[in-house]
CSV table of N, CA and C in Angstrom, one decimal:
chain,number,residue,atom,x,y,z
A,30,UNK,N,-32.5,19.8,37.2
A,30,UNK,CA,-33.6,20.2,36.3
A,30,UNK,C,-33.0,20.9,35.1
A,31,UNK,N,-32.1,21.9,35.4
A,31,UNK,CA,-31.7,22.5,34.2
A,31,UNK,C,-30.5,21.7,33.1
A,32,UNK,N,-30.1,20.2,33.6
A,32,UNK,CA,-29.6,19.7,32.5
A,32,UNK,C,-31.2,18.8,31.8
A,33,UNK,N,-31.9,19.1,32.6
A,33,UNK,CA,-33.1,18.1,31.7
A,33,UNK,C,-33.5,18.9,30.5
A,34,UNK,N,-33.7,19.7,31.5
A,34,UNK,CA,-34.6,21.0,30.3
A,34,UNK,C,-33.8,21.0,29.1
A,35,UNK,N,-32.5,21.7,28.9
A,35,UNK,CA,-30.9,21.2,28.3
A,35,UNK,C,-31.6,20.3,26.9
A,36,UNK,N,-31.2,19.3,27.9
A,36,UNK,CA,-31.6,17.9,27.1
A,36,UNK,C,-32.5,17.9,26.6
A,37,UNK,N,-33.7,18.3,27.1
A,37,UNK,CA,-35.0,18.4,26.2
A,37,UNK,C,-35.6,19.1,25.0
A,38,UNK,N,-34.7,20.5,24.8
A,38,UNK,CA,-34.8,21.5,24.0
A,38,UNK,C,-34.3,20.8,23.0
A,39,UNK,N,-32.9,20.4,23.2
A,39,UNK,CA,-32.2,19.4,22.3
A,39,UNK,C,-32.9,18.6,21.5
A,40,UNK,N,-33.5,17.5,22.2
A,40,UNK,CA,-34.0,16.5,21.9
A,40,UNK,C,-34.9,16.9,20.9
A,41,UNK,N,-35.8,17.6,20.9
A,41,UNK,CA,-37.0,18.2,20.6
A,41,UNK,C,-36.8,19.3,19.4
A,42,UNK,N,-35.9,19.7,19.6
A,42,UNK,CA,-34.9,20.7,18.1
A,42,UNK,C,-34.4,19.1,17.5
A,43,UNK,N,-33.9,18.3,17.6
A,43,UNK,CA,-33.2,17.3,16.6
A,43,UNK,C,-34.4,16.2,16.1
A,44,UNK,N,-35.8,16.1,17.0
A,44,UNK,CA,-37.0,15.7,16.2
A,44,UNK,C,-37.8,16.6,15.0
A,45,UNK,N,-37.5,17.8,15.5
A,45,UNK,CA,-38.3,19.1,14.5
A,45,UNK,C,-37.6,18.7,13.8
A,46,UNK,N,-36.0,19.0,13.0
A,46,UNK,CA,-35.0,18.9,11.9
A,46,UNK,C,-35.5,17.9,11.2
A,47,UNK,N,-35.6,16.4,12.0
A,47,UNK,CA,-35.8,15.1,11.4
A,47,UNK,C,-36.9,15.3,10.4
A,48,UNK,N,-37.9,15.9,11.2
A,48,UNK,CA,-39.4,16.0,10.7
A,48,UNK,C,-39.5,16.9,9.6
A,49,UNK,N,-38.7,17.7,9.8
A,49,UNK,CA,-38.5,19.0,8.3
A,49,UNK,C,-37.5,18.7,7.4
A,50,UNK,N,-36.4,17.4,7.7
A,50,UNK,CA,-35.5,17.4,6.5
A,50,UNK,C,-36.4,15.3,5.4
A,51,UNK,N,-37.4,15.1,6.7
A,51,UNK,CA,-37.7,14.0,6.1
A,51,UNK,C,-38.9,14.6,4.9
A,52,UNK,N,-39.7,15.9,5.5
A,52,UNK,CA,-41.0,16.5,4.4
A,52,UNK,C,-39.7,17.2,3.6
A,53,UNK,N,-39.0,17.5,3.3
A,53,UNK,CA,-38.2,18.3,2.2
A,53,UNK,C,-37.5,17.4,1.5
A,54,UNK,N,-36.7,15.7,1.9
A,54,UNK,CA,-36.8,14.8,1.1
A,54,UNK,C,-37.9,14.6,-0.2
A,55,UNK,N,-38.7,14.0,0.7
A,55,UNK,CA,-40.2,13.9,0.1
A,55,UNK,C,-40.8,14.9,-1.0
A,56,UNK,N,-40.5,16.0,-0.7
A,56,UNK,CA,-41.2,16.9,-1.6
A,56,UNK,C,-39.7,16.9,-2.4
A,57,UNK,N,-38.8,17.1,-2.6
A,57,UNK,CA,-37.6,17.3,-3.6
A,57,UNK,C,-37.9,15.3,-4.4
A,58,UNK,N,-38.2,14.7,-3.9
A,58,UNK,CA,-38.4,13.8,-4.5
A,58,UNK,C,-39.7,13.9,-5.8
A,59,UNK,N,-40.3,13.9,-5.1
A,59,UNK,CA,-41.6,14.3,-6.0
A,59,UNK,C,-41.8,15.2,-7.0
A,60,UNK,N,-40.8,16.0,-6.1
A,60,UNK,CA,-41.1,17.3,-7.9
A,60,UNK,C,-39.6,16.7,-8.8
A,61,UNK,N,-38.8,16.4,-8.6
A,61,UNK,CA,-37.9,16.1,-9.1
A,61,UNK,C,-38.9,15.2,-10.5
A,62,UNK,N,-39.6,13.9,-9.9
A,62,UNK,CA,-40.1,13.0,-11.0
A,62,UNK,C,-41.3,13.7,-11.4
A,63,UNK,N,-42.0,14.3,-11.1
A,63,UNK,CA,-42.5,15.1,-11.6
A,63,UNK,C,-42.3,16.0,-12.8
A,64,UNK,N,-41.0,16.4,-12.7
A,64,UNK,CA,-40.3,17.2,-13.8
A,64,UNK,C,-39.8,16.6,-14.8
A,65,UNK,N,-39.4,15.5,-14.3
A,65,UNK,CA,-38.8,14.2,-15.4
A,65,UNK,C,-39.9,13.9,-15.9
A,66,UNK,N,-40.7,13.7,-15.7
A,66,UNK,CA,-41.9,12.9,-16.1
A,66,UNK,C,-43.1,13.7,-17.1
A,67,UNK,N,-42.8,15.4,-17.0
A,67,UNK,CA,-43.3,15.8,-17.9
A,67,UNK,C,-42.5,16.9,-18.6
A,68,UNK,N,-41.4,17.4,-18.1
A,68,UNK,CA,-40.1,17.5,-19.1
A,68,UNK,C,-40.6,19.3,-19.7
A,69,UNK,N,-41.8,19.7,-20.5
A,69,UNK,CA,-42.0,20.9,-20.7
A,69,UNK,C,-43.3,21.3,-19.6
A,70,UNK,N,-42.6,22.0,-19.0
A,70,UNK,CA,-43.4,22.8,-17.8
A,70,UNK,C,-44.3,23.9,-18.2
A,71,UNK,N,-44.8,24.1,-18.0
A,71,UNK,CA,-45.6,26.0,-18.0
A,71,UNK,C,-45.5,26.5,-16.3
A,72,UNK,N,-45.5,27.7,-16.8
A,72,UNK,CA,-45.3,28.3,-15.7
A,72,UNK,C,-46.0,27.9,-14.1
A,73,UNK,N,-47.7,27.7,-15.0
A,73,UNK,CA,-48.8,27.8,-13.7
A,73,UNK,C,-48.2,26.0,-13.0
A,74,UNK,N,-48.1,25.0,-13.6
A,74,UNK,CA,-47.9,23.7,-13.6
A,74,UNK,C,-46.8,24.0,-12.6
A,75,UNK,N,-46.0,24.5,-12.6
A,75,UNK,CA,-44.3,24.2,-12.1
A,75,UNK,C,-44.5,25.0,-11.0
A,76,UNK,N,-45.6,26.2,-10.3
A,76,UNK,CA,-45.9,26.8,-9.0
A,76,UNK,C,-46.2,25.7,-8.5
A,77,UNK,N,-47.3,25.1,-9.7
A,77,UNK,CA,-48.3,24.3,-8.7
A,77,UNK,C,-47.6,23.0,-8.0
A,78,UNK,N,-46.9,22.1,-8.6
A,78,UNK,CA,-45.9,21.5,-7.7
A,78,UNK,C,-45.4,22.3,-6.4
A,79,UNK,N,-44.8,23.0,-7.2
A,79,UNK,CA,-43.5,23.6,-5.9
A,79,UNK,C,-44.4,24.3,-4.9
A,80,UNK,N,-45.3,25.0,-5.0
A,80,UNK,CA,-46.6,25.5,-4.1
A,80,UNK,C,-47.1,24.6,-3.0
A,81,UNK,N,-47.6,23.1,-3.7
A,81,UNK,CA,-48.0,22.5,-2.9
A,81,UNK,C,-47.1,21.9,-1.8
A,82,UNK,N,-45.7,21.5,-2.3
A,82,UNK,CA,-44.8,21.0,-1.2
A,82,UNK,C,-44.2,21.7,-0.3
A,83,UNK,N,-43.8,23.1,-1.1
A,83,UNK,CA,-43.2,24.3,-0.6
A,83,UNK,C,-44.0,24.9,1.1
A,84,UNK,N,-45.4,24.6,0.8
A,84,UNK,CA,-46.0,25.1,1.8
A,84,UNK,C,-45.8,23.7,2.9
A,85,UNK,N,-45.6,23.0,2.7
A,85,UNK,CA,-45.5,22.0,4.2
A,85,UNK,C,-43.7,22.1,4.7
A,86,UNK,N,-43.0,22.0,3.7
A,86,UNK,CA,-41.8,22.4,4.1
A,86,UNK,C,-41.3,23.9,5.0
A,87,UNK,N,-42.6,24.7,4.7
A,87,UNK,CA,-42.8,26.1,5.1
A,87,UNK,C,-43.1,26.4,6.5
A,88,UNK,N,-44.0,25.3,6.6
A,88,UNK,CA,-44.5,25.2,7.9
A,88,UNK,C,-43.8,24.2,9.1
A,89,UNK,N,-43.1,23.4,8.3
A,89,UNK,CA,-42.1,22.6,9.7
A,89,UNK,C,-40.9,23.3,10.1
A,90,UNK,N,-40.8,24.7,9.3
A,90,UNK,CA,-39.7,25.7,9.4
A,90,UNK,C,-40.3,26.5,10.7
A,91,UNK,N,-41.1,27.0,10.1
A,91,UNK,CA,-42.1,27.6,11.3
A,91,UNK,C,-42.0,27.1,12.9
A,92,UNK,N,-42.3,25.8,12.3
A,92,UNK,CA,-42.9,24.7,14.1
A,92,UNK,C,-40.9,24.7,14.7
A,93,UNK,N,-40.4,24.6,13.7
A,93,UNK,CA,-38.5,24.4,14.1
A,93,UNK,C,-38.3,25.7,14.8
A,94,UNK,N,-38.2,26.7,13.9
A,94,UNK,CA,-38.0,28.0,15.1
A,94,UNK,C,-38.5,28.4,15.7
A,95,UNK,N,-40.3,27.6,15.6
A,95,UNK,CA,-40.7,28.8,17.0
A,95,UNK,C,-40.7,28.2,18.5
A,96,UNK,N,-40.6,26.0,18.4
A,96,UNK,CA,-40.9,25.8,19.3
A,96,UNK,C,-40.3,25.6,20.3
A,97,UNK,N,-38.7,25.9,20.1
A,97,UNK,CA,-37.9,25.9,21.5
A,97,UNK,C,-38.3,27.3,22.4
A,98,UNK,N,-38.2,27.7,21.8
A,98,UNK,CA,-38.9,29.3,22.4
A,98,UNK,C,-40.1,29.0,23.4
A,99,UNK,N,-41.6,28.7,22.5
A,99,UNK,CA,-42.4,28.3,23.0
A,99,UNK,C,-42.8,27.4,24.6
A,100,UNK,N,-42.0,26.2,24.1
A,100,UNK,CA,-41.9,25.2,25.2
A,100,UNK,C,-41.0,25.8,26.4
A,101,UNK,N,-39.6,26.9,26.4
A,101,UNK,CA,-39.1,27.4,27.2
A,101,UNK,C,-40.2,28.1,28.2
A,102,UNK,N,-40.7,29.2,27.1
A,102,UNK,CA,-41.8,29.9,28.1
A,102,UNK,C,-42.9,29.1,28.6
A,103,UNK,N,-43.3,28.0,27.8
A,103,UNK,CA,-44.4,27.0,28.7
A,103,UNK,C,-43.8,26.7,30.2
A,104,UNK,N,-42.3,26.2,30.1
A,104,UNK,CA,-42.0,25.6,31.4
A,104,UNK,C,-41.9,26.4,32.1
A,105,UNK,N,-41.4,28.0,31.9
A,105,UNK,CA,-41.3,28.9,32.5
A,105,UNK,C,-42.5,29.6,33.5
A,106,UNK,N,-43.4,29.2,32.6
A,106,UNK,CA,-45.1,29.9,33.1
A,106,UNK,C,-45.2,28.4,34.0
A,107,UNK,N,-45.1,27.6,33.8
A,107,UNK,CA,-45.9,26.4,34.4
A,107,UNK,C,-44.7,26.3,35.7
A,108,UNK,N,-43.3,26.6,35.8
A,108,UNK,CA,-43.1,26.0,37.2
A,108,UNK,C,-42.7,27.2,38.5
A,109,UNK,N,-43.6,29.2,37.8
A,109,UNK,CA,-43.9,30.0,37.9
A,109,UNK,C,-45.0,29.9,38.8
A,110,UNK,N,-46.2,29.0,38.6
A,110,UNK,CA,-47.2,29.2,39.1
A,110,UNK,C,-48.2,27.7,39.2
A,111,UNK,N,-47.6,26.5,39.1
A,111,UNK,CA,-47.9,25.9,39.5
A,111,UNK,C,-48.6,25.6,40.9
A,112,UNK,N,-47.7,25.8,42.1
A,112,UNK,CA,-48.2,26.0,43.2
A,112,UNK,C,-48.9,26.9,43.4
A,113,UNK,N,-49.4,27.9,42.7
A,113,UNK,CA,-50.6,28.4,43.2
A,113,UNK,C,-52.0,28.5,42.6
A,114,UNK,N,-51.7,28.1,41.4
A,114,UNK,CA,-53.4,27.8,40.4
A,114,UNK,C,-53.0,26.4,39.7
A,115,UNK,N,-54.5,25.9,39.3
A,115,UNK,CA,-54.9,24.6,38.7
A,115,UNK,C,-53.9,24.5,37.5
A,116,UNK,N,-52.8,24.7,37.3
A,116,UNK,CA,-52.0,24.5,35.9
A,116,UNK,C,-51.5,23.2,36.0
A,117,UNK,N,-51.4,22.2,36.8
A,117,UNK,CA,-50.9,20.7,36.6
A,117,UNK,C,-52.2,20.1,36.7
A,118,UNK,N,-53.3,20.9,36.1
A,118,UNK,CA,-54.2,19.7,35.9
A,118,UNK,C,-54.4,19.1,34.5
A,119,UNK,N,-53.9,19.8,33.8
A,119,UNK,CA,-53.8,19.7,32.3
A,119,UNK,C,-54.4,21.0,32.1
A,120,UNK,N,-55.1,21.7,32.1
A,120,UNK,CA,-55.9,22.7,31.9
A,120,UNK,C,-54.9,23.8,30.8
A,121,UNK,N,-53.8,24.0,31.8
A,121,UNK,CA,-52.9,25.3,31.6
A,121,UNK,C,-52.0,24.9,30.1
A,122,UNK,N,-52.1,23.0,30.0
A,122,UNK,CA,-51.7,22.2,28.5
A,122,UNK,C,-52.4,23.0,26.9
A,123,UNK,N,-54.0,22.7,27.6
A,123,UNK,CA,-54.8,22.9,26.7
A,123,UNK,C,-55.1,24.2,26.5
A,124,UNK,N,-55.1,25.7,26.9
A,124,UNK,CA,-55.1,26.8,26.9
A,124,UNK,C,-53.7,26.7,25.9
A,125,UNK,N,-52.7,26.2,26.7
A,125,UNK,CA,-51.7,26.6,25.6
A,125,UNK,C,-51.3,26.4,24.6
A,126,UNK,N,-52.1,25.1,24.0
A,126,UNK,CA,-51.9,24.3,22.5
A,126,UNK,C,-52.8,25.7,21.6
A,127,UNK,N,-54.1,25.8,22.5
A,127,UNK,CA,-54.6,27.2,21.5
A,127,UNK,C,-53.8,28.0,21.3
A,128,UNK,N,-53.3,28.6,22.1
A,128,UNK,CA,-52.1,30.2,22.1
A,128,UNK,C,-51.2,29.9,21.0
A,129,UNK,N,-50.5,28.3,21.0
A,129,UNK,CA,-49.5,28.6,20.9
A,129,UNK,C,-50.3,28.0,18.9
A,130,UNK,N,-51.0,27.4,18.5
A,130,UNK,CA,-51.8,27.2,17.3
A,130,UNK,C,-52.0,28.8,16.9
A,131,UNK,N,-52.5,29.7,17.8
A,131,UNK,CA,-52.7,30.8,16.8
A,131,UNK,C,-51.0,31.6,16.4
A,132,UNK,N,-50.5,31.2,17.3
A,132,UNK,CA,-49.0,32.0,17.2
A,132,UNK,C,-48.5,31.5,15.7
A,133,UNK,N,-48.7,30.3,15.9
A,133,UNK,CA,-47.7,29.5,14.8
A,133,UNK,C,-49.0,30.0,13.2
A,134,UNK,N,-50.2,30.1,13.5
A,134,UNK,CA,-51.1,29.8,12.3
A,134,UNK,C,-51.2,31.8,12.1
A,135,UNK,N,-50.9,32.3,12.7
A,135,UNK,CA,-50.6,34.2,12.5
A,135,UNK,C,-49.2,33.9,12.3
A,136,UNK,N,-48.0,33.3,12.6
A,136,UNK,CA,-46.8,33.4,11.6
A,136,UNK,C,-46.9,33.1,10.3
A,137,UNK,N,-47.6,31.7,10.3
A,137,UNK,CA,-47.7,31.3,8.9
A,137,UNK,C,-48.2,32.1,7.8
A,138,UNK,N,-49.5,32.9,8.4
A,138,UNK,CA,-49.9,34.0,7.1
A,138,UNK,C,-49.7,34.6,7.0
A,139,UNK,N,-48.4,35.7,8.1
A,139,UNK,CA,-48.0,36.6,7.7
A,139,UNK,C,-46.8,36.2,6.7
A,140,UNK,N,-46.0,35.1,6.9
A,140,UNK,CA,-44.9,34.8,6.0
A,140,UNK,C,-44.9,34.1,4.5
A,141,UNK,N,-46.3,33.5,4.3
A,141,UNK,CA,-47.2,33.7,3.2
A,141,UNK,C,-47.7,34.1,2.2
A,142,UNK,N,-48.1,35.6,3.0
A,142,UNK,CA,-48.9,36.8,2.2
A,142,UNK,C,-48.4,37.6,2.7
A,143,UNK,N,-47.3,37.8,3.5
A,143,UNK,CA,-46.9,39.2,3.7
A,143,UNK,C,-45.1,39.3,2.9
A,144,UNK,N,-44.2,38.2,2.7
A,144,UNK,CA,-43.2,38.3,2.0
A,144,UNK,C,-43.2,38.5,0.6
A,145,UNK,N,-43.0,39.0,-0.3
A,145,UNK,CA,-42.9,38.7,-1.9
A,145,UNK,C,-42.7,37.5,-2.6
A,146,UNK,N,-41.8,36.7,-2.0
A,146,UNK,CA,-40.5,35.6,-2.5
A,146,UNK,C,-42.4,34.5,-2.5
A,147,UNK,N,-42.8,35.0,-1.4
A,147,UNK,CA,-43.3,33.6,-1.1
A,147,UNK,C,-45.3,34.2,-1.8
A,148,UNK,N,-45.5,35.4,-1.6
A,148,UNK,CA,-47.1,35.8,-2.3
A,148,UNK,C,-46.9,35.5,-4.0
A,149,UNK,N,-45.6,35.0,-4.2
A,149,UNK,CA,-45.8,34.7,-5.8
A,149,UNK,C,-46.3,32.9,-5.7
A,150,UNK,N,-46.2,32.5,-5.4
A,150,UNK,CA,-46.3,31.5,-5.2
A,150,UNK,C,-48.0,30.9,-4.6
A,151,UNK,N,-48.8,31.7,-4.1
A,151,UNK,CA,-50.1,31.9,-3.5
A,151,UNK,C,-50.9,30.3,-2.8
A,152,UNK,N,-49.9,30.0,-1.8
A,152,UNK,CA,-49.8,28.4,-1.9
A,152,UNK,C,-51.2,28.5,-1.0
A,153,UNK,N,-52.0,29.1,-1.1
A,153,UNK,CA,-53.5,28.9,-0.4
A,153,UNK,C,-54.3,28.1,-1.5
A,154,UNK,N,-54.0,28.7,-3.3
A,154,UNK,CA,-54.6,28.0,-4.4
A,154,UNK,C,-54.5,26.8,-4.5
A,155,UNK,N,-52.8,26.5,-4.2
A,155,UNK,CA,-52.6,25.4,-4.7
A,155,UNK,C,-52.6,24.1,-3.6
A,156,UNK,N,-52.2,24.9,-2.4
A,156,UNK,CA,-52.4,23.4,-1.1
A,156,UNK,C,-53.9,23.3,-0.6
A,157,UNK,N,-54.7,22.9,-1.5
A,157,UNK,CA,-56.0,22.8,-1.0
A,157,UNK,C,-56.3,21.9,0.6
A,158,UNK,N,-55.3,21.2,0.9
A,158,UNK,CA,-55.3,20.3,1.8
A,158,UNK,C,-54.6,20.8,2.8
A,159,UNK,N,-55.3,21.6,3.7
A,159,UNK,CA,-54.4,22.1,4.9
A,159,UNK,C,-54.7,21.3,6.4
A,160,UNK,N,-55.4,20.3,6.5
A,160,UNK,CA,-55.8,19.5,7.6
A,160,UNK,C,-54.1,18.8,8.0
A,161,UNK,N,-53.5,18.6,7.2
A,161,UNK,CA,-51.9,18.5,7.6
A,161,UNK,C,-51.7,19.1,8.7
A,162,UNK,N,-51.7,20.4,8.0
A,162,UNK,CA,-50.6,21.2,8.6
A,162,UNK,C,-51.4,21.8,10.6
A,163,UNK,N,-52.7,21.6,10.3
A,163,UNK,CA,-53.4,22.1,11.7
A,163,UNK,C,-54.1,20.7,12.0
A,164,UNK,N,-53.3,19.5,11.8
A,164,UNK,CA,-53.7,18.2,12.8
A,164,UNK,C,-52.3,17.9,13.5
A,165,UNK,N,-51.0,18.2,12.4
A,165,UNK,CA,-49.6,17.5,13.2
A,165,UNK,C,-49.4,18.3,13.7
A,166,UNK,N,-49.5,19.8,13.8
A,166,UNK,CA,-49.5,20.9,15.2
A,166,UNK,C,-49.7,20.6,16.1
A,167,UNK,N,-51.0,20.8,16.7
A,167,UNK,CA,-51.6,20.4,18.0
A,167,UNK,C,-51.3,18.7,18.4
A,168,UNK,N,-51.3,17.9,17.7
A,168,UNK,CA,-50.5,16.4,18.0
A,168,UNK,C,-49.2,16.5,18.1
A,169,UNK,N,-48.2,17.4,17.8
A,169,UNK,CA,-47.0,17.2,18.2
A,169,UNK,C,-47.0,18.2,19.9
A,170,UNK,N,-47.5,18.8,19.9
A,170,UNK,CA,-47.5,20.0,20.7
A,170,UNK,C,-48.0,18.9,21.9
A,171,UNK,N,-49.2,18.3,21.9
A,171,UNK,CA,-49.9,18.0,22.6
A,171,UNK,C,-49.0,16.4,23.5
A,172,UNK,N,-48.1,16.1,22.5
A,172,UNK,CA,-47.6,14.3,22.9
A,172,UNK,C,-46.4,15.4,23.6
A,173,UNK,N,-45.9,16.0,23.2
A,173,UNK,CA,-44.3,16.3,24.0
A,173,UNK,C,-44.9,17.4,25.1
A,174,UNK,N,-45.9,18.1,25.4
A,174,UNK,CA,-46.2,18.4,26.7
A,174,UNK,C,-46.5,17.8,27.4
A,175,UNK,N,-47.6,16.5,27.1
A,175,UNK,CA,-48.1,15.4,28.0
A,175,UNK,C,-47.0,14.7,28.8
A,176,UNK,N,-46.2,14.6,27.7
A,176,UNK,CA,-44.9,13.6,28.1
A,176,UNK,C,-44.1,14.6,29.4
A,177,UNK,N,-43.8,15.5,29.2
A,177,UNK,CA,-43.5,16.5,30.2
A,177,UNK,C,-44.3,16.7,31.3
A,178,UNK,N,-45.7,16.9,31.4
A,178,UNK,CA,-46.6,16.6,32.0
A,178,UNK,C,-46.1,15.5,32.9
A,179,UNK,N,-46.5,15.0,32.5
A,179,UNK,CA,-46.8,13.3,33.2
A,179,UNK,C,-45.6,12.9,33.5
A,180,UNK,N,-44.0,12.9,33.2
A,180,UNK,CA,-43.2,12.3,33.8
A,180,UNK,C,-42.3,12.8,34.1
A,181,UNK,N,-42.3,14.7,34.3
A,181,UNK,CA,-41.4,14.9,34.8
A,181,UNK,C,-41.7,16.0,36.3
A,182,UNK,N,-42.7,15.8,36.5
A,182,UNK,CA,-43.1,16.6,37.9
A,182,UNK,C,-43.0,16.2,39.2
């Protein structure tokens, strides 16, 4: 069990990376033509780019460090007390996608609005579209506990 787990941290650290170095492509792509494409910037214009990408690259940073941690203590709690309460019924899944959504959505604002580097930047104005960042949470969270769930007990 403990080379699975091993393996699983792994696995699951080198999907996060994939997933944060493919949205930091993307957004370095975009502002790049962006910049080419209009050449004299202003100030507010050149947040507003880098704001709006800055914050999803912000947040796959977030889901990268916190979730080996996370998933540790999930398996820890789950093969802690399995045998004596309803936690392999899924139940103990879905309790924890909440916990672990507010953990990740209280890092995010504190690192937001509570750093300098990053309150200049006030990426609440400019990423009006946050259904991103609080639908691929709970869907990633939710497919790689399932999958743990279901095929390794």
């Amino acid at each position: 069990m403990d080379k699975f787990v091993t393996f699983s941290f792994g696995f699951y650290y080198v999907i996060g990376v994939c997933v944060f170095w493919s949205n930091l492509s993307y957004s370095v792509a975009t502002c790049t033509k962006e910049i080419v494409k209009q050449r004299h910037l202003t100030d507010e214009e050149g947040k507003k780019i880098c704001g709006s990408y800055c914050a999803r690259i912000l947040f796959q940073t977030i889901i990268m460090c916190i979730f080996p941690g996370l998933f540790k203590l999930y398996l820890m709690i789950n093969s802690s007390y399995n045998s004596k309460y309803i936690i392999t019924s899924g139940l103990f899944t879905v309790i924890w996608l909440f916990i672990t959504g507010a953990i990740i959505k209280t890092i995010y604002h504190i690192v937001c609005n509570k750093i300098e580097i990053f309150k200049e930047f006030e990426f609440d104005k400019y990423y009006q579209n946050k259904e991103f960042l609080w639908v691929t949470c709970p869907m990633l969270y939710g497919v790689l506990f399932n999958f743990y769930d279901n095929n390794y007990k």
